[in-house]
Short mmCIF file of C-alpha atoms in Angstrom, two decimals:
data_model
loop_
_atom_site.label_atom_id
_atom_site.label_comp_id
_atom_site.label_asym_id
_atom_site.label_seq_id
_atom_site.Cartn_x
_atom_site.Cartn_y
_atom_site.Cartn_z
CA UNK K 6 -22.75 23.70 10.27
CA UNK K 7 -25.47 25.69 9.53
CA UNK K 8 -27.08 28.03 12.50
CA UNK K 9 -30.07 29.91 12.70
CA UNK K 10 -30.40 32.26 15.81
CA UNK K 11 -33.69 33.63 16.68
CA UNK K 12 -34.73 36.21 18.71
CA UNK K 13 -37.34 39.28 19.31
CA UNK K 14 -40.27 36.85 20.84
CA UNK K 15 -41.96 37.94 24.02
CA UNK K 16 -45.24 39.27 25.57
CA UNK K 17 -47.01 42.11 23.88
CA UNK K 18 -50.19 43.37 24.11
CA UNK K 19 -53.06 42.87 21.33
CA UNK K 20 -52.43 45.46 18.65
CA UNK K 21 -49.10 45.73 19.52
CA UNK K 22 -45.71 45.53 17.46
CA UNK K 23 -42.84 43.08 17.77
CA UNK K 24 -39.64 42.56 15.81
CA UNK K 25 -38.18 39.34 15.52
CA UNK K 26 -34.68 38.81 14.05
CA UNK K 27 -32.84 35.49 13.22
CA UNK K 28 -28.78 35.72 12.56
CA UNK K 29 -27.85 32.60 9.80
CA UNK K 30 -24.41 30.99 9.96
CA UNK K 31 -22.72 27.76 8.27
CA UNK K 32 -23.88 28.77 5.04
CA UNK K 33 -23.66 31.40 2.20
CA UNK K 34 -26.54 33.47 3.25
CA UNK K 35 -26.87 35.53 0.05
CA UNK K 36 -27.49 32.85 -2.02
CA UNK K 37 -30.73 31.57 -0.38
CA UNK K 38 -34.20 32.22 0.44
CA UNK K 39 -35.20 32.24 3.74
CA UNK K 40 -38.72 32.35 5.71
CA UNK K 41 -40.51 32.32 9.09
CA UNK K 42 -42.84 29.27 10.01
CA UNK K 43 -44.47 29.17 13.22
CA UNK K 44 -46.54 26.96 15.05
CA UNK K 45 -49.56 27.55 17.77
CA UNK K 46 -49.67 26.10 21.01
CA UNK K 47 -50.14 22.47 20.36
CA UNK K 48 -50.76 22.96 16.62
CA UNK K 49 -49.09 22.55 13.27
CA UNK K 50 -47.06 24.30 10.93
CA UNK K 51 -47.94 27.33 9.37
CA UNK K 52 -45.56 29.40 6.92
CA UNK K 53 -45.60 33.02 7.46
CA UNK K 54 -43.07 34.93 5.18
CA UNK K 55 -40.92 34.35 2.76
CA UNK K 56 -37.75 36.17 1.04
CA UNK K 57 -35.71 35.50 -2.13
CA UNK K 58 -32.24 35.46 -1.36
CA UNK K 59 -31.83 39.07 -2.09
CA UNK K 60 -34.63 40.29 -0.53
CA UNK K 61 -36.00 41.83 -3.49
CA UNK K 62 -38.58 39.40 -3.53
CA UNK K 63 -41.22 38.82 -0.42
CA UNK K 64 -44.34 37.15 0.17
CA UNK K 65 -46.94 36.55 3.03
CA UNK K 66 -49.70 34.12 3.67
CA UNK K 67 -53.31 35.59 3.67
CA UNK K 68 -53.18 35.40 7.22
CA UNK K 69 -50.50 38.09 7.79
CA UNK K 70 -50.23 40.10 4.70
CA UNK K 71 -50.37 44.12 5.41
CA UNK K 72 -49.55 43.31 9.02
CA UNK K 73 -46.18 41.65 8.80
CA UNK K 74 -42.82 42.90 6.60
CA UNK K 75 -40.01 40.46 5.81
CA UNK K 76 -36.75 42.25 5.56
CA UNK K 77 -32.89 41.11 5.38
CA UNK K 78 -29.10 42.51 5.51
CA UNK K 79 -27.39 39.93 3.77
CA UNK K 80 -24.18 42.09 4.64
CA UNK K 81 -24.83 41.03 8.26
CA UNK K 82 -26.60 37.58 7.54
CA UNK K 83 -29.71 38.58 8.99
CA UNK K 84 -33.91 38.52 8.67
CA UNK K 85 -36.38 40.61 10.34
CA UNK K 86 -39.77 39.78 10.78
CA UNK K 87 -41.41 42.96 11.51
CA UNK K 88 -44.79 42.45 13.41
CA UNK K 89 -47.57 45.25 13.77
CA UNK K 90 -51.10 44.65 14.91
CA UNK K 91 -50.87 41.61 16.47
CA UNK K 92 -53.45 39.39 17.43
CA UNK K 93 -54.23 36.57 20.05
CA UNK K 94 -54.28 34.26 16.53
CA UNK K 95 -50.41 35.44 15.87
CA UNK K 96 -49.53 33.71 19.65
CA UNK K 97 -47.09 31.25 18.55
CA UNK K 98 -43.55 29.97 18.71
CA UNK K 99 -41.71 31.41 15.40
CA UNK K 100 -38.98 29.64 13.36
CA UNK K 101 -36.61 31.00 10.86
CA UNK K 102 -36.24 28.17 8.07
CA UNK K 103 -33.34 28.30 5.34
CA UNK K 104 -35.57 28.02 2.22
CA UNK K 105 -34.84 25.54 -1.03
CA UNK K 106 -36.91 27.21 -3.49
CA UNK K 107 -38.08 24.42 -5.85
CA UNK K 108 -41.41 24.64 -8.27
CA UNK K 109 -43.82 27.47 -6.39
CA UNK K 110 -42.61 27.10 -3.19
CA UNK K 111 -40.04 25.63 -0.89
CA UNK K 112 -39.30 23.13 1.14
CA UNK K 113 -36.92 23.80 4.45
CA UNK K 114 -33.84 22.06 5.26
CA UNK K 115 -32.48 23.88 8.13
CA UNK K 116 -34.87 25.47 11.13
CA UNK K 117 -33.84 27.31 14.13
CA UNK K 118 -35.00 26.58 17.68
CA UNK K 119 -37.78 29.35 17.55
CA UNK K 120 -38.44 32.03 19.70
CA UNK K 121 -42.23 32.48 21.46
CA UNK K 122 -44.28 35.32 20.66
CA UNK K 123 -46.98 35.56 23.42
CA UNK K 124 -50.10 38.12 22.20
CA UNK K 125 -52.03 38.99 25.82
CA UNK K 126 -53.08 41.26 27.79
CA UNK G 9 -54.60 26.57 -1.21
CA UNK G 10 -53.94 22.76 -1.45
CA UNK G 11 -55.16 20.94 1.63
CA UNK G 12 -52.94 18.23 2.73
CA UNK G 13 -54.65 15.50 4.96
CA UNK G 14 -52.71 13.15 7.30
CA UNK G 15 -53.39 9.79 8.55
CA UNK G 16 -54.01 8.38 10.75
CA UNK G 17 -53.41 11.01 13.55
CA UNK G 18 -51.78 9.13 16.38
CA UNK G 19 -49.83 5.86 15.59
CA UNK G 20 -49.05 3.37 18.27
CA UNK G 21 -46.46 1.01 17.23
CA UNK G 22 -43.83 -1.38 19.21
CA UNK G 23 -40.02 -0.59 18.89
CA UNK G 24 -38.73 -2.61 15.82
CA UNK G 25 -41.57 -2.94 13.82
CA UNK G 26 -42.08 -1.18 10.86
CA UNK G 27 -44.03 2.31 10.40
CA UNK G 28 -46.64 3.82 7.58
CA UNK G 29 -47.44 7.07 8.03
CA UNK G 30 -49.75 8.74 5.11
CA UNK G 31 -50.37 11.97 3.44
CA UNK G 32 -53.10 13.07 0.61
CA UNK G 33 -52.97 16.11 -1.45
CA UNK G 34 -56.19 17.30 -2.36
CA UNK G 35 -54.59 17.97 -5.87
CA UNK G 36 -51.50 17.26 -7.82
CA UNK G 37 -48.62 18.11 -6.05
CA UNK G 38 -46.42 15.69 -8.45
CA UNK G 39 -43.20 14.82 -6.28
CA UNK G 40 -43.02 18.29 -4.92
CA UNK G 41 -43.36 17.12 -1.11
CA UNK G 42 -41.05 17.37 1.83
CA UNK G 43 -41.36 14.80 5.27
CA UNK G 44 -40.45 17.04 8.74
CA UNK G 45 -39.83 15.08 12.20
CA UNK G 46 -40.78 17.43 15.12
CA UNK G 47 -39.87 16.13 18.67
CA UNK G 48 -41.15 17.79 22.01
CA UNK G 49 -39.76 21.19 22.61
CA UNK G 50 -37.53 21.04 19.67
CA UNK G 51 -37.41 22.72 15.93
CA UNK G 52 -38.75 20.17 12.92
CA UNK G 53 -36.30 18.53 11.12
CA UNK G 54 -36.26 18.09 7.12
CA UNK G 55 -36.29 14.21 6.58
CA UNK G 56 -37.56 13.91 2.91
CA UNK G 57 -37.77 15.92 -0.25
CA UNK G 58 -39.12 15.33 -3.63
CA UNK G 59 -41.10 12.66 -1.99
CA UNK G 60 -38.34 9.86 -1.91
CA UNK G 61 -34.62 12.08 -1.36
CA UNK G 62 -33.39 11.48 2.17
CA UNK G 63 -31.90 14.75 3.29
CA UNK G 64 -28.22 14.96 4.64
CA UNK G 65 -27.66 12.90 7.57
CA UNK G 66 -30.85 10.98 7.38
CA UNK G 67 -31.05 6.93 8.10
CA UNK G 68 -31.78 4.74 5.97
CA UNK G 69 -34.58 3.50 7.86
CA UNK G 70 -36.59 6.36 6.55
CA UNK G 71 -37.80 6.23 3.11
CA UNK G 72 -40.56 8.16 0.95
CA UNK G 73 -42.76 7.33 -1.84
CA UNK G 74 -45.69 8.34 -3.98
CA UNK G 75 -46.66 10.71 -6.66
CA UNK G 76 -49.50 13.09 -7.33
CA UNK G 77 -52.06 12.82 -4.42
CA UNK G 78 -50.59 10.25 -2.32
CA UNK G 79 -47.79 9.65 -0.24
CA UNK G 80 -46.39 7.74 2.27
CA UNK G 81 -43.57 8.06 4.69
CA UNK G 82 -41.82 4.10 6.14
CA UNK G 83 -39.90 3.83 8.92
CA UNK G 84 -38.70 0.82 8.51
CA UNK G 85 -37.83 -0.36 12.00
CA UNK G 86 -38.48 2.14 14.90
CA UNK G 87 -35.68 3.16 17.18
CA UNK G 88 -36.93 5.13 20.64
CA UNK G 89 -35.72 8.32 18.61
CA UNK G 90 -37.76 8.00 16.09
CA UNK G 91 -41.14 8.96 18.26
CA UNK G 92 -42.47 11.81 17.28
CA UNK G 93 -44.55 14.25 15.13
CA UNK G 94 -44.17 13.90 11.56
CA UNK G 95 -45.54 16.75 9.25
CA UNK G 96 -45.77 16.53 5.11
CA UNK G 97 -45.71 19.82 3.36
CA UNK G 98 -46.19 20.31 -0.78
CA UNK G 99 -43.97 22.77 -2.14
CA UNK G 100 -45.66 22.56 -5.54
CA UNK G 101 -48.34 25.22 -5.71
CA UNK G 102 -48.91 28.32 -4.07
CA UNK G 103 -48.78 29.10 -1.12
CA UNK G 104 -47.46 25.98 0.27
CA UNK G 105 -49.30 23.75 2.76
CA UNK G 106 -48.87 21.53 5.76
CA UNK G 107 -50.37 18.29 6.80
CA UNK G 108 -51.55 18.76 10.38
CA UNK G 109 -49.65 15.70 11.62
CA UNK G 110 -49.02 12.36 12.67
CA UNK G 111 -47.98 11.38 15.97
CA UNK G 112 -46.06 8.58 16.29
CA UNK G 113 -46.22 7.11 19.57
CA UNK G 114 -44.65 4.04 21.41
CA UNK G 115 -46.98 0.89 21.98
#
């Protein structure tokens, strides 16, 4: 069964840095992509970050690029979400998604719970 | 960025009967789009890819169609589970995009 573990979130003050971390199991995590998604307070999806399966390949949306860095350790089945200068817009619960990379993008077929990232002061 | 419009918004329908849920890309995405169920408080779910595959351990109930610009997600005959928030998403261009939703509620 696949598992994705989340964790990192919290309350941190704007311009601050958080790192979130999600540890994949059930599944060969090597030979996937993986990404973050999250999702405002009562509002839709939004993909964040994305990763090839060996990490030798990220990618942001506009909306985080030069703020955020995607890394993982596929020795220890693991992706980091590294989060500087955060905003009140970057307030949102964040999921790690197993990635099935198909035409340009991907589509995701296993999410984690999430973990909240609160931006306040 | 391809916008990806849902409708309608909020859909009341009786336990049973059948649902249509819709989704327009405002280009081509040819069958490169995935169907999510989000309940309250929990992680989506992957229901459909490539516009008509049921993913692993998904009922029958749900299928997926269309091509192109249009699609359309059927439940065919709601169970209490099956209330919810459904999300499209195309996977064809770059970056990829997210309908904003359709709630499906109980009437």
């Amino acid at each position: 069964e696949v598992q994705l573990l989340e964790s990192g979130g919290g309350l941190v003050q704007p311009g601050g840095s958080l790192r979130l971390s999600c540890a994949a199991s059930g599944f060969t995590f090597s030979n996937y992509a993986m990404s973050w998604v999250r999702q405002a307070p009562g509002k839709g999806l939004e993909w964040v970050s994305g990763s090839s399966s060996s990490g030798g390949s990220t990618n942001y949306a506009d909306s985080v690029k030069g703020r955020f860095t995607l890394s993982r350790d596929n020795s220890k089945n693991t992706l980091h979400l590294q989060m500087n200068s955060l905003g009140a817009e970057d307030t949102a619960v964040y999921y790690c998604a197993k990635a099935i990379a198909l035409a340009a993008f991907y589509y995701f077929d296993n999410w984690g719970q999430g973990t909240l990232v609160t931006v306040s002061s | 960025e391809i916008v990806m419009t849902q409708s309608p918004a909020t859909l009341s329908v009786s336990p049973g009967e059948r649902a249509t849920l819709s989704c327009r890309a405002s280009q081509s995405v040819r069958s490169n789009l995935a169907w999510y169920q989000q309940k309250p408080g929990q992680a989506p779910r992957l229901l459909i890819y490539g516009a008509s595959t049921r993913a692993t351990g998904i009922p029958a109930r749900f299928s997926g169609s269309g091509s192109g610009t249009e699609f359309t997600l059927t439940i065919s005959s709601l169970q209490s589970e099956d209330f919810a928030v459904y999300y499209c998403q195309q996977y064809n261009n770059w970056p990829g995009s997210f309908g904003q939703g359709t709630k499906l509620e109980i009437k």
